[in-house]
Short mmCIF file of C-alpha atoms in Angstrom, two decimals:
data_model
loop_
_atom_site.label_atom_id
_atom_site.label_comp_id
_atom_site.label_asym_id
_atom_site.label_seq_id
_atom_site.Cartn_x
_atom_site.Cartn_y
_atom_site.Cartn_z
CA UNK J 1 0.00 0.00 0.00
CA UNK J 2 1.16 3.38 -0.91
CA UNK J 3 1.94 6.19 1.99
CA UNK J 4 -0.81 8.75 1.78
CA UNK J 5 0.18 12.46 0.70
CA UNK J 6 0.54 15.11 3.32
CA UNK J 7 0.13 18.46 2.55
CA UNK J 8 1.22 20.46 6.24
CA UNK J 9 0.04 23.98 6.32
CA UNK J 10 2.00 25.96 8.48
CA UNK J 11 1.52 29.59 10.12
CA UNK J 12 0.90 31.65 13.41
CA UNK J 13 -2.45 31.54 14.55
CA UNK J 14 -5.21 33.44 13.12
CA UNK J 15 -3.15 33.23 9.24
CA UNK J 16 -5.84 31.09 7.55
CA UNK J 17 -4.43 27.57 7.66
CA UNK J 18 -8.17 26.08 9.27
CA UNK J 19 -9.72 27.94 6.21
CA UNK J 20 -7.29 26.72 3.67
CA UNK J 21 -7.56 23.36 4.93
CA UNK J 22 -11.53 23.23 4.87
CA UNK J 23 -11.23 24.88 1.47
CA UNK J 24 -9.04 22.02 -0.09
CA UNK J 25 -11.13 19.23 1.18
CA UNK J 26 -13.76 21.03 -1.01
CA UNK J 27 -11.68 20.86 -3.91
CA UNK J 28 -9.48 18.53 -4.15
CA UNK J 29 -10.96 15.31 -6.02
CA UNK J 30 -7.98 12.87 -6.41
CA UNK J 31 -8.08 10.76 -3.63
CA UNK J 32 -9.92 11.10 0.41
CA UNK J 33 -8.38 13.85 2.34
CA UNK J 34 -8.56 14.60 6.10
CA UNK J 35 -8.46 17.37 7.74
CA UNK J 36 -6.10 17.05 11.16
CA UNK J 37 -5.65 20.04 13.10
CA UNK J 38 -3.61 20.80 15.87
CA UNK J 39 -6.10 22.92 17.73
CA UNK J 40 -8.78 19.81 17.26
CA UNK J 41 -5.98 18.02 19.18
CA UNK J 42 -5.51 20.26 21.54
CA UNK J 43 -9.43 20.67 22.32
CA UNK J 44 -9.43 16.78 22.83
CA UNK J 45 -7.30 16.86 26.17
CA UNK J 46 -9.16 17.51 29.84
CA UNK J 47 -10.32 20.78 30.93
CA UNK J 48 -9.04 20.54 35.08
CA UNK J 49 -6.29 22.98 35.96
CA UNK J 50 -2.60 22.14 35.22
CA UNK J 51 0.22 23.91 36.33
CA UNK J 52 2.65 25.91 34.43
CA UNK J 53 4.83 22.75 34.24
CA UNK J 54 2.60 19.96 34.04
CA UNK J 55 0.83 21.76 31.26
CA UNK J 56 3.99 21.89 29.33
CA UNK J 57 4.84 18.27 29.52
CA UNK J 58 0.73 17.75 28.54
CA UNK J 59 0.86 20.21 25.98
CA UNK J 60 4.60 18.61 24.38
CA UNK J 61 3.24 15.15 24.36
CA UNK J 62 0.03 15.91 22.56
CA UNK J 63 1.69 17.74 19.83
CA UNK J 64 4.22 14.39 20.18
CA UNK J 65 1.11 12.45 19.67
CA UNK J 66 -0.40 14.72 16.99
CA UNK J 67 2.93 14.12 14.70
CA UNK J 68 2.51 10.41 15.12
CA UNK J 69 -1.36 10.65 14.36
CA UNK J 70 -0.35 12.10 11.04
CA UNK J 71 2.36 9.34 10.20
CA UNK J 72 -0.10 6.65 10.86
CA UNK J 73 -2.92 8.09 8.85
CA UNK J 74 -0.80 8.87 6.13
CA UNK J 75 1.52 5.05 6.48
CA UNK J 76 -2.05 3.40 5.79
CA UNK J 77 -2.62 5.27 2.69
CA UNK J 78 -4.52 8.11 3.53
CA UNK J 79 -4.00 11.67 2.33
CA UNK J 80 -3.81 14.02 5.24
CA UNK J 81 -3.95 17.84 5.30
CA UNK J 82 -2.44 18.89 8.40
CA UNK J 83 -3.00 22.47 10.11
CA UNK J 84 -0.03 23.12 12.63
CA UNK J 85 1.70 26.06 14.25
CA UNK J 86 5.90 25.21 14.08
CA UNK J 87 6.63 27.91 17.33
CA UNK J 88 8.82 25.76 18.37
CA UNK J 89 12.09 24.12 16.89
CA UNK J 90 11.17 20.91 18.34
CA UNK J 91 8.00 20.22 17.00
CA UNK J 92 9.55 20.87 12.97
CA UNK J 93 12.47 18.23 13.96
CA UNK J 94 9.91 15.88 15.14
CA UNK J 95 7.76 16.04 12.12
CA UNK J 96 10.79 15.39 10.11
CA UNK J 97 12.11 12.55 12.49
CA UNK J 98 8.43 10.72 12.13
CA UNK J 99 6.83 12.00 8.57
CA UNK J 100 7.91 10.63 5.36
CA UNK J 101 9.71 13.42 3.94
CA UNK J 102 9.29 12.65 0.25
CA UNK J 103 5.34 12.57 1.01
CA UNK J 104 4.90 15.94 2.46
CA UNK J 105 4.15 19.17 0.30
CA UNK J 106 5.42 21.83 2.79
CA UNK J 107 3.60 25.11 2.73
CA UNK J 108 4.01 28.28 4.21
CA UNK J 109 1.06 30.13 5.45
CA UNK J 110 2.07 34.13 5.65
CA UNK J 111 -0.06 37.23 6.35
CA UNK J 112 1.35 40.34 7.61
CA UNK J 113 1.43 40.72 11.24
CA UNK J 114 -1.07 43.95 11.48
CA UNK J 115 -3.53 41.77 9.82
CA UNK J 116 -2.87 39.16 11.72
CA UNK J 117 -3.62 41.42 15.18
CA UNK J 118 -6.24 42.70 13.21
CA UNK J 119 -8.03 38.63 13.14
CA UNK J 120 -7.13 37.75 16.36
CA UNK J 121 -9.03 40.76 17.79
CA UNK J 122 -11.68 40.18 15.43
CA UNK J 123 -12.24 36.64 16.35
CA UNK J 124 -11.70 37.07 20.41
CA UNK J 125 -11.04 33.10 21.01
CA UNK J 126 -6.88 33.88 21.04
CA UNK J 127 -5.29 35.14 23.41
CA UNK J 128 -3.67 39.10 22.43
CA UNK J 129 -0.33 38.90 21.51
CA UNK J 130 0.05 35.26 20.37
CA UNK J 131 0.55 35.56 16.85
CA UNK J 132 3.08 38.39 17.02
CA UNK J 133 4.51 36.21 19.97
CA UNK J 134 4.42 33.21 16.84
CA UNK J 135 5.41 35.42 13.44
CA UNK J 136 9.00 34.78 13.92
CA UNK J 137 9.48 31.63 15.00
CA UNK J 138 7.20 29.85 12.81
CA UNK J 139 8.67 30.52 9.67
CA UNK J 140 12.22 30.91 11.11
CA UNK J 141 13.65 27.42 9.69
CA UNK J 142 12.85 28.96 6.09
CA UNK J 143 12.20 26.63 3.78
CA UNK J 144 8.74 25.64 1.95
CA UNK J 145 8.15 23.86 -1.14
CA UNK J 146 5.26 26.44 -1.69
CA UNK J 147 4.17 29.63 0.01
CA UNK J 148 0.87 31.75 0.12
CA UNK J 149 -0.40 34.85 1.67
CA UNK J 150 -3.69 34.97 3.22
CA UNK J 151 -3.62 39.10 2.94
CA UNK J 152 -3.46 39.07 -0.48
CA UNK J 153 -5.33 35.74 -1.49
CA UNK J 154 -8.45 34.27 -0.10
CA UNK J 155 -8.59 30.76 1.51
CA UNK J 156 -9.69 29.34 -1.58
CA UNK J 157 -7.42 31.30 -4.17
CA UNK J 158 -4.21 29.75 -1.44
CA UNK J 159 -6.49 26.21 -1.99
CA UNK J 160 -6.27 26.31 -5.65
CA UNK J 161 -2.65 27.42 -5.93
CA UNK J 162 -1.58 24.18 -3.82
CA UNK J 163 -4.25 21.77 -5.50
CA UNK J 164 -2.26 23.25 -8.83
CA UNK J 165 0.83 22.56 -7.48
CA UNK J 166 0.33 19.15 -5.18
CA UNK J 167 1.12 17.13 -8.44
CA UNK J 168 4.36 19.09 -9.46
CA UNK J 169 6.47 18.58 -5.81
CA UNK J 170 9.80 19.40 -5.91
CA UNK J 171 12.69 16.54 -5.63
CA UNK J 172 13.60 16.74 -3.00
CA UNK J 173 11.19 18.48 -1.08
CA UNK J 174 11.75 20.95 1.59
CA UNK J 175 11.01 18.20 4.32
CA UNK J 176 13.76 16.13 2.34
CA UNK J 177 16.35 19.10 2.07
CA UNK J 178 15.69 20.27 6.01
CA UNK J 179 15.88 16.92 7.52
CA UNK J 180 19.01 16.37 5.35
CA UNK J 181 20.28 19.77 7.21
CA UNK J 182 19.50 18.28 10.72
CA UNK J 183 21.46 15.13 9.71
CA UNK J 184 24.49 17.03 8.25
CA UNK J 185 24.26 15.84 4.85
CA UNK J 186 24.12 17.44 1.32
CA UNK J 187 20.04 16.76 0.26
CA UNK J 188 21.10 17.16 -3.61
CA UNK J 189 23.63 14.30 -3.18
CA UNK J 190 21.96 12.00 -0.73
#
């Protein structure tokens, strides 16, 4: 059976990846997509008070779990679409320790960050600051295999451009070429 195709949407919150995401499961019409979302994830754990500590080991070990959801949806065939927020280094060097590089279509999700302030006002469910607190780190590895902006194109203008582009990956792909970088060797020769 063939690995399932991953296309991982990544960007601070409020930058459109949920509305991409629902936006290419409209569209796209080679194969069964599903939608996994971080957030979904996240709204899955208990609501009692943790502590500042035992929320970050509760909070690491679900996004742990979240990367391995994705590899065993897509390792029995399924094509995934995968809405994630890479804020921190380890989470983007555990995707590339557990995801088939070769199957995922990287892709940057970018909007400026006044309109970004400007959403996460607007929708009132974030808490102020976070995706200014996000806009650097997310995108600070710096490599896609595509890249759209939400401020400039709508969710489904972004869909179309990767449903255009899902059958034309690169070799290698940017998963390919960054986990070559985390293992010290030269993706264009490996």
């Amino acid at each position: 059976m063939a690995s399932g195709r991953i296309i991982f949407l990544n960007g601070t919150s409020s930058s459109g990846k949920s509305s991409i995401a629902r936006e290419l499961l409209d569209i796209l019409d080679d194969g069964v997509f599903f939608h996994l979302a971080v957030d979904a994830f996240n709204a899955m754990r208990s609501k009692r008070e943790l502590g500042a500590e035992e929320l970050d080991a509760a909070l690491r070990r679900t996004r742990m779990g979240f990367h391995r959801s994705i590899a065993a949806m897509a390792e029995a065939g399924n094509d995934i679409v995968v809405d994630h927020v890479l804020s921190e280094p380890w989470r983007l060097l555990d995707c590339l320790t557990v995801l088939r590089p070769e199957d995922v279509l990287f892709v940057g999700v970018r909007c400026p960050l006044d309109e970004l302030t400007r959403r996460e006002l607007a929708r009132g469910d974030r808490p102020p600051g976070l995706a200014a607190h996000q806009y650097a780190l997310v995108h600070g590895h710096g490599d896609y295999d595509l890249e759209c902006d939400t401020s400039s194109a709508s969710p489904r203008e972004c869909a179309l451009q990767i449903k255009e582009f899902l059958p034309r990956r690169p070799s290698p792909t940017a998963f390919t070429r960054l986990r070559h970088l985390i293992d010290g060797r030269d993706p264009l020769r490996a």
